[in-house]
Amino acid sequence: MSDQIQDSSHDDDRTIPSRQFPALSENRSDEPATDPADHQPPSDAPWLLRQFFNSQINLGEELNRRYPNLPLLSVLRLRSLDTQHGVASLTTQDGVASLLLDADARGKLTFAFSFASALTLSFKLDGLSSKDRLNWLERIRREKDDAAFLWGESRWEKDYVICTLHKRFVSLYAFSQHNFEAAARLTPEVANRLFDWLEALWQAEPADPEPPQILTW
């Protein structure tokens, strides 16, 4: 099954006003902190995240400055390999830049960013709980937070993804534990269809394994 969307919208806009993302507690709880000042991020967190959790920077604006010319992915093709596994292919209008997202119902995700079919950077997220995934989708759809993190209990110690919301596009940034990064922009229509597809896939119950056959003599 395939689905294709094209959107020529590519106007930039200023980032939405800064809003406080819940700070990390020492036990890495996903529950919002009542006062960010009460919870200092661990010293091993990347500098950019420490500044954000300490309310020193607007993360969306800072990432936008660091990546000022992201390719706009406005073409989306969806393929369901089976009820538990699917592939989303996002490309620019000219096909030069692309993002291949491989996902399954158990929460494993691979983001593969390619440029001109000559270079690909892959990011593997395989430690995501159901709560991690649904919390990410919920934050994206609130349209009031300027950053939504997709990561598991290990946080920045493994590959993770940050989405920032803008008025006319969504920026997606991937960070690897091996010290490389990749990013792209999505049109709102493409982003909404992609997130709806992921939600439907993640809500699919994994099939129970077939019980072993017992041979009788």
C-alpha atoms as one frame of an Amber mdcrd trajectory, in Angstrom:
protein
   0.000   0.000   0.000   1.370   3.414  -0.823   0.321   6.965  -0.147   1.909
  10.069  -1.665   1.565  13.681  -0.605   3.039  16.755  -2.231   3.104  20.206
  -0.721   4.921  23.157  -2.252   4.806  25.214   0.940   8.293  26.240   1.947
   7.971  29.609   3.681  10.094  30.005   6.769   8.710  31.593   9.876   9.949
  32.530  13.265   9.855  29.878  15.904   6.973  29.848  18.330   7.592  31.486
  21.714   9.756  29.575  24.133   7.912  27.290  26.533   9.376  25.234  29.298
   9.774  21.543  28.534   9.590  19.469  31.730  13.043  19.220  33.266  14.706
  15.892  33.928  14.480  14.560  37.433  17.171  12.433  38.953  15.093   9.284
  38.508  14.343  10.185  34.871  10.631  10.235  35.483   8.374  11.222  32.586
   6.106  13.155  34.944   6.319  16.966  34.562   8.365  18.753  37.188   6.574
  21.338  39.258   9.574  23.642  39.328  12.426  23.231  36.793  14.822  24.920
  39.204  14.377  21.995  41.603  15.810  19.496  39.113  19.236  20.080  37.615
  20.163  18.014  34.533  23.038  15.560  34.977  26.483  16.943  34.212  27.032
  14.357  31.467  24.172  15.758  29.380  25.224  17.542  26.163  25.855  21.251
  26.674  22.895  22.235  24.491  20.479  20.133  26.540  21.874  21.384  29.843
  21.300  24.956  28.718  17.757  24.108  27.654  16.772  22.277  30.826  18.203
  25.154  32.853  15.992  27.566  30.862  19.040  29.339  29.450  18.071  29.022
  25.781  15.094  28.506  23.503  15.992  25.129  22.009  13.906  25.594  18.861
  15.506  28.924  18.035  19.007  27.655  18.775  18.624  24.602  16.545  17.149
  26.782  13.811  20.265  28.977  13.934  22.562  25.959  13.800  20.688  24.411
  10.865  19.471  27.422   8.821  18.934  25.706   5.448  17.246  22.388   6.090
  15.788  20.540   3.076  11.983  20.594   3.004  10.512  17.088   2.758   7.147
  17.539   1.054   6.599  14.153  -0.620   5.502  11.213   1.518   5.092   7.570
   0.547   3.862   5.006   3.061   4.240   1.251   2.760   2.894  -1.391   5.117
   5.058  -4.481   4.874   2.664  -6.284   7.225   0.432  -5.423  10.186   3.462
  -4.986  12.444   6.000  -3.286  10.189   6.000  -0.299   7.847   8.264   2.086
   5.949   7.782   5.815   5.392   9.757   7.513   2.632   9.982  11.318   2.704
  11.708  13.302  -0.029  12.158  16.816  -1.319  10.367  17.822  -4.524  13.536
  17.205  -6.554  14.338  13.953  -4.751  17.854  15.037  -3.773  17.352  14.782
  -0.020  15.324  12.061   1.657  14.437  10.438   4.947  13.559   6.753   5.234
  11.788   5.818   8.438  11.581   2.099   9.235   9.175   1.326  12.088   7.512
  -1.622  13.760   4.696  -2.042  16.247   7.087  -2.886  19.086   8.600   0.587
  18.924  11.822   0.021  17.019  12.628   2.956  14.752  15.372   3.701  12.259
  15.768   7.175  10.733  17.988   7.150   7.628  18.810  10.587   6.185  20.229
  10.545   2.647  21.640  13.164   0.298  21.899  12.559  -3.446  21.895   8.788
  -2.829  25.593   9.134  -2.006  25.589   9.607   1.738  23.286   8.146   4.395
  23.307   8.674   8.148  21.236   6.207  10.175  19.875   6.607  13.691  18.474
   3.613  15.539  16.008   3.998  18.402  15.262   0.591  19.890  14.757   1.290
  23.585  11.435   3.124  23.380   8.598   2.129  25.656   4.970   2.599  24.687
   4.843   5.550  27.081   7.916   7.146  25.460   6.341   6.938  22.011   2.856
   8.116  22.931   4.235  10.956  25.049   6.240  12.177  22.035   3.185  12.126
  19.765   1.077  13.869  22.393   3.589  16.688  22.793   3.832  17.195  19.046
   0.065  17.464  18.692  -0.354  19.951  21.510   1.098  22.589  19.164   2.226
  24.626  22.137   5.609  23.157  23.072   8.528  24.216  20.924  10.381  20.912
  21.411   9.337  17.263  21.647  11.896  14.594  22.542  11.805  11.027  21.282
  14.109   9.010  23.507  14.015   6.191  26.008  15.366   5.765  29.519  18.950
   6.188  28.288  18.112   9.698  26.994  21.120  11.207  25.171  23.337   8.183
  25.853  21.812   6.547  22.762  20.396   7.893  19.508  17.462  10.285  19.945
  15.262  12.668  17.963  13.979  16.180  18.671  11.061  17.783  16.834  10.520
  21.538  16.962   7.247  23.117  15.911   7.037  26.140  13.658   4.128  27.943
  12.088   4.540  26.519   8.579   6.759  23.474   9.079   8.114  20.945  11.571
  11.852  20.477  12.007  13.196  17.035  12.833  16.704  16.649  14.280  18.426
  13.315  14.904  21.452  12.891  17.165  23.676   9.827  17.321  25.639   8.458
  20.245  28.516   8.291  17.734  28.689  12.095  17.462  26.991  12.759  14.146
  23.738  14.569  13.460  21.171  15.023  10.691  18.079  17.166  10.213  15.254
  18.031   7.816  12.010  20.002   7.661   8.540  18.526   7.079   5.492  20.356
   5.772   2.584  20.344   8.258   0.484  18.039   6.077   3.301  15.538   5.650
   4.127  15.696   9.379   0.510  15.079  10.406   0.130  12.114   8.065   3.440
  10.662   9.246   2.517  10.973  12.933  -0.954   9.488  12.309   0.675   6.551
  10.534   3.132   5.992  13.381   0.376   6.145  15.979  -1.729   3.583  14.137
   1.276   1.286  13.751   2.301   1.591  17.395  -1.238   0.857  18.562  -1.295
  -2.429  16.670  -0.983  -5.299  19.089   1.992  -7.535  18.262   0.862 -10.999
  17.315   1.460 -13.679  19.904   4.250 -16.045  18.906   3.043 -19.396  17.622
   3.335 -21.984  20.390   5.852 -24.755  19.724   4.421 -27.920  18.286   4.719
 -30.921  20.585   5.435 -34.136  18.833   3.791 -37.244  20.262   4.857 -40.754
  19.496
